[in-house]
Short mmCIF file of C-alpha atoms and ligand atoms in Angstrom, two decimals:
data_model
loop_
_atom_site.label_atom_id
_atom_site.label_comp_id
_atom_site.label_asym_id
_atom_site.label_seq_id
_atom_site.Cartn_x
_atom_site.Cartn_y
_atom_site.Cartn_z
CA UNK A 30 90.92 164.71 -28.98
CA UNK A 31 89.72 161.17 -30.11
CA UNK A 32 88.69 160.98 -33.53
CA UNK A 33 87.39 157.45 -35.58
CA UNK A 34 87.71 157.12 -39.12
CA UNK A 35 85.67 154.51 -40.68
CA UNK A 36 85.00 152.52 -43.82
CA UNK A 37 81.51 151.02 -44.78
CA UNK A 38 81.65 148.82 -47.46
CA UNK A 39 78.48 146.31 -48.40
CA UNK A 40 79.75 143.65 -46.26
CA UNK A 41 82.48 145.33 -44.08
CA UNK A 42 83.39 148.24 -41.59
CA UNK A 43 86.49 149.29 -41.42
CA UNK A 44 88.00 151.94 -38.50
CA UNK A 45 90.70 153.41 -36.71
CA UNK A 46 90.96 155.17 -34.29
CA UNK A 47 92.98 158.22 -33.56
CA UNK A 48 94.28 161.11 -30.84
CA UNK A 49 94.69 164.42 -32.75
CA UNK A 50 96.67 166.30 -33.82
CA UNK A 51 99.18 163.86 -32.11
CA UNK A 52 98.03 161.76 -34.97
CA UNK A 53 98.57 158.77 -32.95
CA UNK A 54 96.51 155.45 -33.83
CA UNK A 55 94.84 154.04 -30.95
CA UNK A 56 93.65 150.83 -32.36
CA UNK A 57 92.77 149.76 -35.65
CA UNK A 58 90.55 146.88 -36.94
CA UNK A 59 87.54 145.72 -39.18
CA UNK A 60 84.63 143.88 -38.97
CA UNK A 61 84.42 141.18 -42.22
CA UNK A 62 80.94 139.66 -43.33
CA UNK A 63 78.67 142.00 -42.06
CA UNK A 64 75.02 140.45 -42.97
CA UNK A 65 76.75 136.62 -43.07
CA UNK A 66 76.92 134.23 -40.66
CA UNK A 67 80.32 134.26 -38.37
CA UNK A 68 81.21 137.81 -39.05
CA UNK A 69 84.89 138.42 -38.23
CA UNK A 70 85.95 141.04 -35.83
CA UNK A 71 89.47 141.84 -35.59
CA UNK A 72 90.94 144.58 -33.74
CA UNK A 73 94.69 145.70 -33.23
CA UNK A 74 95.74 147.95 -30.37
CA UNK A 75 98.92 147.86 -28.06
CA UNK A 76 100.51 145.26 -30.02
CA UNK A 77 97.73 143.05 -29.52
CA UNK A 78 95.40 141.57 -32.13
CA UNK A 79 92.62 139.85 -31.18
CA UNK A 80 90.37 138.42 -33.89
CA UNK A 81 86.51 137.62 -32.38
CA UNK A 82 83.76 135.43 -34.22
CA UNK A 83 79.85 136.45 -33.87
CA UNK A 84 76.75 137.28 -36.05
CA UNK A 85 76.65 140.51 -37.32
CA UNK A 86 73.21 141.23 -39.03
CA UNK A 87 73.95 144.76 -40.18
CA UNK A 88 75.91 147.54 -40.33
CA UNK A 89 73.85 149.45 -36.89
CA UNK A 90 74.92 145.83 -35.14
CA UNK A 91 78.53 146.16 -36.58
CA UNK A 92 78.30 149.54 -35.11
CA UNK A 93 77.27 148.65 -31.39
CA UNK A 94 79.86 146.09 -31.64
CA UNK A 95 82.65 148.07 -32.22
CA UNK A 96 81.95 150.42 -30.00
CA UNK A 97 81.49 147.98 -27.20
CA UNK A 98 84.77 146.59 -27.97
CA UNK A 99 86.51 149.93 -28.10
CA UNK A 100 85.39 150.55 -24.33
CA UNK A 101 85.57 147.06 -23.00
CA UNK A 102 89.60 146.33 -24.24
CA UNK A 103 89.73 149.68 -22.52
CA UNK A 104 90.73 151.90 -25.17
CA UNK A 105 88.00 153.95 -24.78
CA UNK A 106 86.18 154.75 -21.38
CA UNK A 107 83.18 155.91 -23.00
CA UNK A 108 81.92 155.98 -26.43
CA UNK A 109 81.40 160.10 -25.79
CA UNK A 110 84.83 160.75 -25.89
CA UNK A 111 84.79 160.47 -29.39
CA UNK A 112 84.52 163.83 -30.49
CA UNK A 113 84.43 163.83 -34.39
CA UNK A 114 83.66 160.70 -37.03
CA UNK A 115 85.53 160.93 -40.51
CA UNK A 116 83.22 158.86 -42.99
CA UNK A 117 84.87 157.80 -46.43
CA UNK A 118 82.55 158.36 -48.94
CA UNK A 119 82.88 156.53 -52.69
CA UNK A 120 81.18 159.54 -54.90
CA UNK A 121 80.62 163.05 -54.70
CA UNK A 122 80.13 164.16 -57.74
CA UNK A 123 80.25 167.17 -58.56
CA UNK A 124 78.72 168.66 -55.63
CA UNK A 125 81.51 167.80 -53.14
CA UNK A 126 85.13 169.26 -53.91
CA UNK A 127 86.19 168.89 -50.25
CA UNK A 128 85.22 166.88 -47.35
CA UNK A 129 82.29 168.44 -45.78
CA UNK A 130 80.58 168.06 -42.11
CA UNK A 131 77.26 165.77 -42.58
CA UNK A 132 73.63 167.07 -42.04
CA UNK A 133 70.68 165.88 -43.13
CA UNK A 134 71.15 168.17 -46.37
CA UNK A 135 74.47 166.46 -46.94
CA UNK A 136 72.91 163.13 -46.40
CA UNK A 137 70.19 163.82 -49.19
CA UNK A 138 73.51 165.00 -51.53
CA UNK A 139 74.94 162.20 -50.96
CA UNK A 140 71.96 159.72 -51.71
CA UNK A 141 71.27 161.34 -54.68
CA UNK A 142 74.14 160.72 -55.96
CA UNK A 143 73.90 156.87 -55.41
CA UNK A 144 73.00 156.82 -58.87
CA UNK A 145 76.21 157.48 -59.73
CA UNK A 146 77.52 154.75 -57.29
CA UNK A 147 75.00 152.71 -56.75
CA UNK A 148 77.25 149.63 -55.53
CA UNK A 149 79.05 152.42 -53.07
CA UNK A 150 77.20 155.20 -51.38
CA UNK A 151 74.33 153.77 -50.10
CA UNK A 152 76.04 151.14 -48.11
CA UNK A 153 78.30 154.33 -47.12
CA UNK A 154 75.05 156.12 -46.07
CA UNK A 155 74.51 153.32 -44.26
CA UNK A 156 77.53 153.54 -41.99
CA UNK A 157 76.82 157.44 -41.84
CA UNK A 158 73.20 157.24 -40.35
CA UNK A 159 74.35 153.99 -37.87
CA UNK A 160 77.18 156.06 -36.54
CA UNK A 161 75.02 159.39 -36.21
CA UNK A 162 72.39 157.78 -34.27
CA UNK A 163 74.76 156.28 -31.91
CA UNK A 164 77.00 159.37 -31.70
CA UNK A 165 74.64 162.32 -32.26
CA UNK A 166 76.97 164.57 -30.89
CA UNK A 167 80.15 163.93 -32.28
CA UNK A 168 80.83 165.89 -35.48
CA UNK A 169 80.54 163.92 -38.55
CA UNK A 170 82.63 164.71 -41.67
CA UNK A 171 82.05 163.15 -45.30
CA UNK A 172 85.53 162.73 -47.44
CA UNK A 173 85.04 161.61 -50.66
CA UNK A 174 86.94 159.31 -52.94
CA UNK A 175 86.14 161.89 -56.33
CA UNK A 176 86.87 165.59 -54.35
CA UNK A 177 90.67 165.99 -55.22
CA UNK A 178 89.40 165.09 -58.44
CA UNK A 179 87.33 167.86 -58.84
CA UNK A 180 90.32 170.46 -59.81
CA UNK A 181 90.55 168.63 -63.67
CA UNK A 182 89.34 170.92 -66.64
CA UNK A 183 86.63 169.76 -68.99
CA UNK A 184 88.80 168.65 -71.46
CA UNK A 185 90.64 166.05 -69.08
CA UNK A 186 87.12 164.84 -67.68
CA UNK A 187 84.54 165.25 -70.74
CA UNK A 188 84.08 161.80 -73.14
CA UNK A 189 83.82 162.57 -76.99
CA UNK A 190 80.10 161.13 -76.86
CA UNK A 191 77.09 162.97 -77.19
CA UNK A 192 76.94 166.62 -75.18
CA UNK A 193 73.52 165.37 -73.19
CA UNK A 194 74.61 162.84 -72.04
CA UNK A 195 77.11 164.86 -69.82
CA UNK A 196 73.80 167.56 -69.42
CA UNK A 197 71.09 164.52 -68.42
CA UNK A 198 72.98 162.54 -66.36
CA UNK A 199 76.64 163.73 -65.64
CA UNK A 200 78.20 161.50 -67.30
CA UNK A 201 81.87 161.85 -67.65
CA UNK A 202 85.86 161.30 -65.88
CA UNK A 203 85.36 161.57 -61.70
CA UNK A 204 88.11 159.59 -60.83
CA UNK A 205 88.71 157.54 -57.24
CA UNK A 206 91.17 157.11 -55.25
CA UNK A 207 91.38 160.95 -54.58
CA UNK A 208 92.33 160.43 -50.30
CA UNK A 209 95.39 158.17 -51.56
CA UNK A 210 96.83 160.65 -54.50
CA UNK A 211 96.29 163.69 -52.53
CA UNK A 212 98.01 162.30 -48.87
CA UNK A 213 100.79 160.75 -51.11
CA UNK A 214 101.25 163.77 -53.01
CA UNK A 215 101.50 165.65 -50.25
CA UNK A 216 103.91 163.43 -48.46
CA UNK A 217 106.59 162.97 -50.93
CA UNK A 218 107.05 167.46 -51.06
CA UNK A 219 107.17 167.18 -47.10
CA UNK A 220 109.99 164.92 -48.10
CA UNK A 221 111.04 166.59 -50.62
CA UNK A 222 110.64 170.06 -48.66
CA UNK A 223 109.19 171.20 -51.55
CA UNK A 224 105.48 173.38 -51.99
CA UNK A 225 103.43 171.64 -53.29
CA UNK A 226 101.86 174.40 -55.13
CA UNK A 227 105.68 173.79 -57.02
CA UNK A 228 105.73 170.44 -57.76
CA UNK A 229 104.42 168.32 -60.41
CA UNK A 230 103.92 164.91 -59.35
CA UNK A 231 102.62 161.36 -60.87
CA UNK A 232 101.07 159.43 -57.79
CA UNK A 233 100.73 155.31 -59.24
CA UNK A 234 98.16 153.65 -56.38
CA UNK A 235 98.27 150.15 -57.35
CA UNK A 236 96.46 147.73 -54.95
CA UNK A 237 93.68 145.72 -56.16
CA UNK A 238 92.22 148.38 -57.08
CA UNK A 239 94.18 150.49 -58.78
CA UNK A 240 94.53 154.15 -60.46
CA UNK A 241 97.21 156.93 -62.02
CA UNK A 242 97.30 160.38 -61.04
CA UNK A 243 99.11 163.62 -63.15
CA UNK A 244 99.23 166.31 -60.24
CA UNK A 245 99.94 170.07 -61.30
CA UNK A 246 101.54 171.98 -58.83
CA UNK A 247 99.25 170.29 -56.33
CA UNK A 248 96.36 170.07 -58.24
CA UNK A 249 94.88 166.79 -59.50
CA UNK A 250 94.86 167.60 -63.58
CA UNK A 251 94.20 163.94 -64.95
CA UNK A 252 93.63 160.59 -63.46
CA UNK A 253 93.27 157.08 -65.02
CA UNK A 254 89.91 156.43 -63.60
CA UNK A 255 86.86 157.42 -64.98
CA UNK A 256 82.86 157.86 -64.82
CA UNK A 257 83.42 154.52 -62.97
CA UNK A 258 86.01 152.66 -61.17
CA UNK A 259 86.45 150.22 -63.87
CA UNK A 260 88.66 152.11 -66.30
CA UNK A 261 92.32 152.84 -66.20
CA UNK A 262 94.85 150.45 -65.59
CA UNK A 263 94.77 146.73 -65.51
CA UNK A 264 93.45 145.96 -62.03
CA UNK A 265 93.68 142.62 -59.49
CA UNK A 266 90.03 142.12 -61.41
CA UNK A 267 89.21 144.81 -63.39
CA UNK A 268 89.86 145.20 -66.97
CA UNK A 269 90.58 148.67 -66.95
CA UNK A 270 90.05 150.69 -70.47
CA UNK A 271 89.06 148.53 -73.46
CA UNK A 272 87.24 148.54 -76.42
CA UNK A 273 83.69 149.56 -75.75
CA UNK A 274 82.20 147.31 -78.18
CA UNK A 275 83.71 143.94 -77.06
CA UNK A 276 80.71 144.63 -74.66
CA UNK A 277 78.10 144.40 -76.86
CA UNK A 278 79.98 141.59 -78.84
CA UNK A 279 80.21 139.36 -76.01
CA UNK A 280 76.49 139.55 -74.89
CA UNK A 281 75.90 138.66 -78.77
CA UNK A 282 78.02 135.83 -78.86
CA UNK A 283 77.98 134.40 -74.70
CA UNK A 284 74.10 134.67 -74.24
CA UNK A 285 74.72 136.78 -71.36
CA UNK A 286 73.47 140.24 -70.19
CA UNK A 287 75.05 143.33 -70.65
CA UNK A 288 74.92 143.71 -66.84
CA UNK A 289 76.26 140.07 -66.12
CA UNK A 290 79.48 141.14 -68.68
CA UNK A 291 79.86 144.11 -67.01
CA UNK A 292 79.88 141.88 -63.88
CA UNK A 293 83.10 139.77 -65.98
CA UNK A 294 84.69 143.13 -66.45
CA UNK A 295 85.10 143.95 -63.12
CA UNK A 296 84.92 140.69 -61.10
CA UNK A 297 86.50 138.30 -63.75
CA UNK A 298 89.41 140.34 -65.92
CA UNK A 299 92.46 142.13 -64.60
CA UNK A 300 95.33 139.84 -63.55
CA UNK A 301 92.65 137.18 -62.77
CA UNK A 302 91.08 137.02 -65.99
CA UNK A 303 94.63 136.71 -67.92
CA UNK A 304 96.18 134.69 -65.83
CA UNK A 305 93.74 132.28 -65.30
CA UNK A 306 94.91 131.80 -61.51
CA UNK A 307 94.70 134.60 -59.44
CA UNK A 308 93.85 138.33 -58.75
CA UNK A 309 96.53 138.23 -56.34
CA UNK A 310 99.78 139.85 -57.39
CA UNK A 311 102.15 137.47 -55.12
CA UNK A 312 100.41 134.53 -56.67
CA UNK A 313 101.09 135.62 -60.25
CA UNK A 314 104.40 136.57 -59.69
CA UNK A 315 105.38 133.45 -57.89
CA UNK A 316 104.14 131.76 -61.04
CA UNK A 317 105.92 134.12 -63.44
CA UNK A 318 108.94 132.84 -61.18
CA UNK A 319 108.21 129.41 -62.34
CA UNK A 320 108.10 130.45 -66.15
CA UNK A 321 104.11 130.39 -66.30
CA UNK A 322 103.40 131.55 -69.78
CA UNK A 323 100.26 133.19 -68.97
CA UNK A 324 101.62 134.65 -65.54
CA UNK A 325 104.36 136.32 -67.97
CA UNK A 326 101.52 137.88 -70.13
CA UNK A 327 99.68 139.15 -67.24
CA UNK A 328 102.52 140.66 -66.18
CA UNK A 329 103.86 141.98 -69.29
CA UNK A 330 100.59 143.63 -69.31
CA UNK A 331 100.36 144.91 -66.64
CA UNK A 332 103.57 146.65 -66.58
CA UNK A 333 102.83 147.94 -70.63
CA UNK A 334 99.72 149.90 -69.23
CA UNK A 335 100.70 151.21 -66.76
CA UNK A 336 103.82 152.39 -68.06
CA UNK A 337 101.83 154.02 -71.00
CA UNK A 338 99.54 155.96 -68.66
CA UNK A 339 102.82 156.93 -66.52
CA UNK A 340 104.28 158.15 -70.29
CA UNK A 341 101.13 159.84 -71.04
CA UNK A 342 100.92 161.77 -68.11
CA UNK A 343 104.59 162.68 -68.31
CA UNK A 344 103.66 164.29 -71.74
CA UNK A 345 100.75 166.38 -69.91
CA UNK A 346 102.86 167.56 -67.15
CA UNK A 347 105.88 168.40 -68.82
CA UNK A 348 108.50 168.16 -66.36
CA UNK A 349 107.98 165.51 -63.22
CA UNK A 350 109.48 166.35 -60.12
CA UNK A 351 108.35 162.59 -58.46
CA UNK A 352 107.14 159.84 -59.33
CA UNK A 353 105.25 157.89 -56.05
CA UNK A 354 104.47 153.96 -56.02
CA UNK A 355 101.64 153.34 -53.41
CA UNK A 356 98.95 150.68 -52.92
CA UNK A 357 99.77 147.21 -51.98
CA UNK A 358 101.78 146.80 -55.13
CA UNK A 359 103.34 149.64 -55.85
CA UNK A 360 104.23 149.78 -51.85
CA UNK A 361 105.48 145.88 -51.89
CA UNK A 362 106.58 144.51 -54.88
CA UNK A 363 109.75 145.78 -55.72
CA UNK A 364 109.65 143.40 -58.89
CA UNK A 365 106.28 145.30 -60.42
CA UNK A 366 108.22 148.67 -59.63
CA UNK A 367 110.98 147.63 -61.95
CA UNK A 368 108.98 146.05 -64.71
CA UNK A 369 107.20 148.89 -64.76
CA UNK A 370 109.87 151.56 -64.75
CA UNK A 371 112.17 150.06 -67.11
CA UNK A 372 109.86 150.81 -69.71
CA UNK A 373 109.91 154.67 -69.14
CA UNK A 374 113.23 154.94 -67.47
CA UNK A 375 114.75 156.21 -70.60
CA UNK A 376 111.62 158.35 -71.94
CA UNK A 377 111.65 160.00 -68.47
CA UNK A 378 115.19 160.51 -68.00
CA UNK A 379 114.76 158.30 -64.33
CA UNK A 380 118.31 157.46 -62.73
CA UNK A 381 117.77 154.56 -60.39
CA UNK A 382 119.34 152.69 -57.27
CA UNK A 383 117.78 149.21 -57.95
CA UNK A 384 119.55 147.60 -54.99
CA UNK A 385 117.59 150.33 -52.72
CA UNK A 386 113.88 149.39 -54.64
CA UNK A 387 114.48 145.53 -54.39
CA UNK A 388 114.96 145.85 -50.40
CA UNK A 389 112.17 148.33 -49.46
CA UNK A 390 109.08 146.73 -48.59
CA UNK A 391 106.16 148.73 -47.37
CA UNK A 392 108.11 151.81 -46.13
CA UNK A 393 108.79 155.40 -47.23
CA UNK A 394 112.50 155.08 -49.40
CA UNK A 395 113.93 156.99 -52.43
CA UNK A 396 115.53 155.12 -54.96
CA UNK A 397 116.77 157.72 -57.25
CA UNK A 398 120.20 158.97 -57.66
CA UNK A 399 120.45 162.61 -57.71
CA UNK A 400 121.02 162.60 -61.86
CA UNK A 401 117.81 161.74 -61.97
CA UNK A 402 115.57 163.97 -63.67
CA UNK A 403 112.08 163.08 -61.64
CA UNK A 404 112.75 161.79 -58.03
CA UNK A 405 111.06 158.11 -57.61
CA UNK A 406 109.68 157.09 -54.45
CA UNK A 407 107.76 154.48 -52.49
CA UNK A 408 105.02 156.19 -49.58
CA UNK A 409 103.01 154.17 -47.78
CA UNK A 410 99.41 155.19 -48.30
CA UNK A 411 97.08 156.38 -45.18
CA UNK A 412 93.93 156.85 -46.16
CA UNK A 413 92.59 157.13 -42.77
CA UNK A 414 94.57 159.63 -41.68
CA UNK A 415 93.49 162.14 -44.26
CA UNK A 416 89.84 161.33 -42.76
CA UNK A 417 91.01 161.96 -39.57
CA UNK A 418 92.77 165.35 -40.44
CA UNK A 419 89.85 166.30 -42.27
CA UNK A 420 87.48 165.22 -39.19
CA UNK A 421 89.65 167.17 -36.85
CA UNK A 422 90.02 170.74 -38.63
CA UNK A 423 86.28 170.95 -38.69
CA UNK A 424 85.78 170.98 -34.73
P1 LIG B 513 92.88 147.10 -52.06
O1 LIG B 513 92.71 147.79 -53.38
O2 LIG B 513 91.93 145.97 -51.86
O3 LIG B 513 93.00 148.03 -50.89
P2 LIG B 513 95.69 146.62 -51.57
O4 LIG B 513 96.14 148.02 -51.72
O5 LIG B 513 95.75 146.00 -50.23
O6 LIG B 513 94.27 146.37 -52.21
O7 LIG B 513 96.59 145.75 -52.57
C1 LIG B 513 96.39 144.38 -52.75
C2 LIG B 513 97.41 143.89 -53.77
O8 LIG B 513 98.73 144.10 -53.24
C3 LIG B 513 97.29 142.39 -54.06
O9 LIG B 513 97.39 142.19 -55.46
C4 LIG B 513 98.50 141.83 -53.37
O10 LIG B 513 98.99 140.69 -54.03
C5 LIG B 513 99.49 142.95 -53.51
N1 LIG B 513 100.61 142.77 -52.58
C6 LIG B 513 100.61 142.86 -51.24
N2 LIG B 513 101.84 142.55 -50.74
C7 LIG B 513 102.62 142.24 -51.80
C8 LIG B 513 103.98 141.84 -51.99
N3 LIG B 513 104.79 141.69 -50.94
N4 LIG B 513 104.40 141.60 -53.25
C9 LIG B 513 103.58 141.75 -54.29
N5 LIG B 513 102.32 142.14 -54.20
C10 LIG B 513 101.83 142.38 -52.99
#
């Protein structure tokens, strides 16, 4: 059965496409500036890339588009054979706890909660209502960044602010990321062959964006994120948590908005706004390299806060059976990895094989020795696939 997973975002569509349950990928690709003038369509399959540029006006054009390609490079002989759509969805609230076949009801849900996200689910809904015109009867699923979220008690997700603000407008701790903890979670106790109703794990997703999760026998109990993506962990742009009133102090003293500071907070901070040169990881630790002083503080940051959320969450749990690096980082850079562990290796009781984490580059490896008390490990995320599962078991 041929399923497509896709990813709207405001100016992109991301897919791949996929025969289940062999789980095989059939081709893979995006289309880039959506709306903009020479959009970017890139597709992989069979070894081949092939990278195309035209207008794309919208997301219904990207739509046509892709699907056109997928028959004419002939992996596809008609657009019917796809028999199910997995749709990533940015916030569900606290209606969705699991990924969910679309109807119109579920479309409402969903816009309604664009409040919540209003930079994310509309342009998802957008995505949701090309594809289901185009494919009306494929099945359409919704899987949602916030649902393996939904397990963590009121005391992990509540704010100590004012009760009605959680009764008026839900305010309070959703966390994102929830595809990448739960599908590296899962991973590392197939590894492991462990249950994962058995295992406590802390999954560290650090890509651009970038978020912690504290995972009770297989149960998301805390994560670093919050009512918004912006909190947590330093990020590629993103402050992460600070002081809520250097908000208001800034718009006092920068004769700016408090939505164009917001706008610094999350487009302007992170490793970008320390450093002063990049969001990029490999650019700021090239520079560190070269003795950059402010490449060294971005990184010593970096590494301090997410180490103390790591510690934190060690506290919560107890007793850590693995630790999992994912994301673009935490998959690639073997140098963040150790920055960051050193400063819990002792805390944690972590025995490692250095030699094994400076030569694994985006690929599953263990570099723990078996003194170890928690097992450390680098997964690969696949966000798509968990769309795809998810797609598939509700046919
Ligand atoms: P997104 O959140 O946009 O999906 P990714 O998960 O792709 O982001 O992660 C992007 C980050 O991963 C960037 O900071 C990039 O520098 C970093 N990265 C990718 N490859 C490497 C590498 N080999 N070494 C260090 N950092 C890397």
């Amino acid at each position: 059965m041929i399923i497509l997973s896709v990813n709207s975002g405001s100016s992109s569509l991301k897919f791949q496409l996929f025969t289940m349950p062999q789980e095989e990928t059939l081709v893979l690709g995006q289309i880039e500036k959506i709306g903009l003038k020479d959009s970017i369509v890139t597709v992989k399959y069979n070894g081949k890339k092939d990278v195309d540029i035209v207008d794309v006006n919208d997301h219904k054009q990207a739509v046509t588009i892709l699907l056109e390609t997928l028959t004419r490079i002939g992996v596809l002989k008609d657009i019917e054979d796809i028999k199910g759509v997995g749709h990533r969805v940015v916030h569900g609230g606290e209606v969705f706890d699991h990924s969910v076949v679309i109807d119109d009801a579920v479309v409402q849900k969903i816009d309604e909660l664009s409040s919540l996200a209003p930079l994310h689910n509309p342009v998802n809904l957008v995505g949701i209502e090309a594809f289901r015109n185009v494919l009306p009867h494929a099945t359409h699923v919704a899987v949602f960044d916030t649902a393996f979220h939904q397990s963590m008690k009121p005391e992990n997700y509540m704010y100590p602010i004012p009760y009605q603000y959680y009764e008026n407008y839900k305010i309070r701790r959703y966390g994102f990321h929830g595809t990448s903890h739960f599908y590296v979670s899962r991973k590392v106790c197939e590894l492991m062959q462990r249950d994962p109703e058995n295992t406590n794990i802390i999954t560290l997703h650090l890509g651009n964006g970038a978020s912690i999760t504290a995972i009770e026998n297989g149960k998301s109990i805390m994560t670093s994120m919050g009512f918004t993506p912006l909190a947590g962990i330093m990020m590629g742009t993103r402050s992460g948590d600070i002081d809520p009133a250097i908000m208001t102090f800034i718009v006092d003293h920068e004769d700016k908005t408090s939505d164009e500071v917001l706008d610094v907070l999350n487009k302007e901070s992170g490793m970008l706004g320390v450093s002063g040169l990049s969001s990029d990881a490999r650019d700021i630790i090239s520079k560190y390299e070269e003795g950059n002083p402010r490449a060294v503080l971005t990184l010593d940051i970096y590494a301090n806060r997410v180490a103390e959320t790591v510690g934190s969450y060690f506290v919560k749990l107890g007793h850590v059976d693995a630790l999992v690096f994912t994301g673009g980082i935490g998959e690639n850079s073997s140098f963040i990895r150790e920055r960051v562990l050193k400063n819990i290796q002792e805390a944690m009781g972590l025995e490692l094989n250095w030699d094994i984490n400076a030569s694994t580059i985006g690929e599953i490896a263990k570099f723990s020795n078996d003194a170890s008390k928690s097992e450390v490990w680098v997964i690969p995320t696949n966000e798509e696939l968990v769309l795809a599962r998810d797609t598939f078991e509700k046919i």
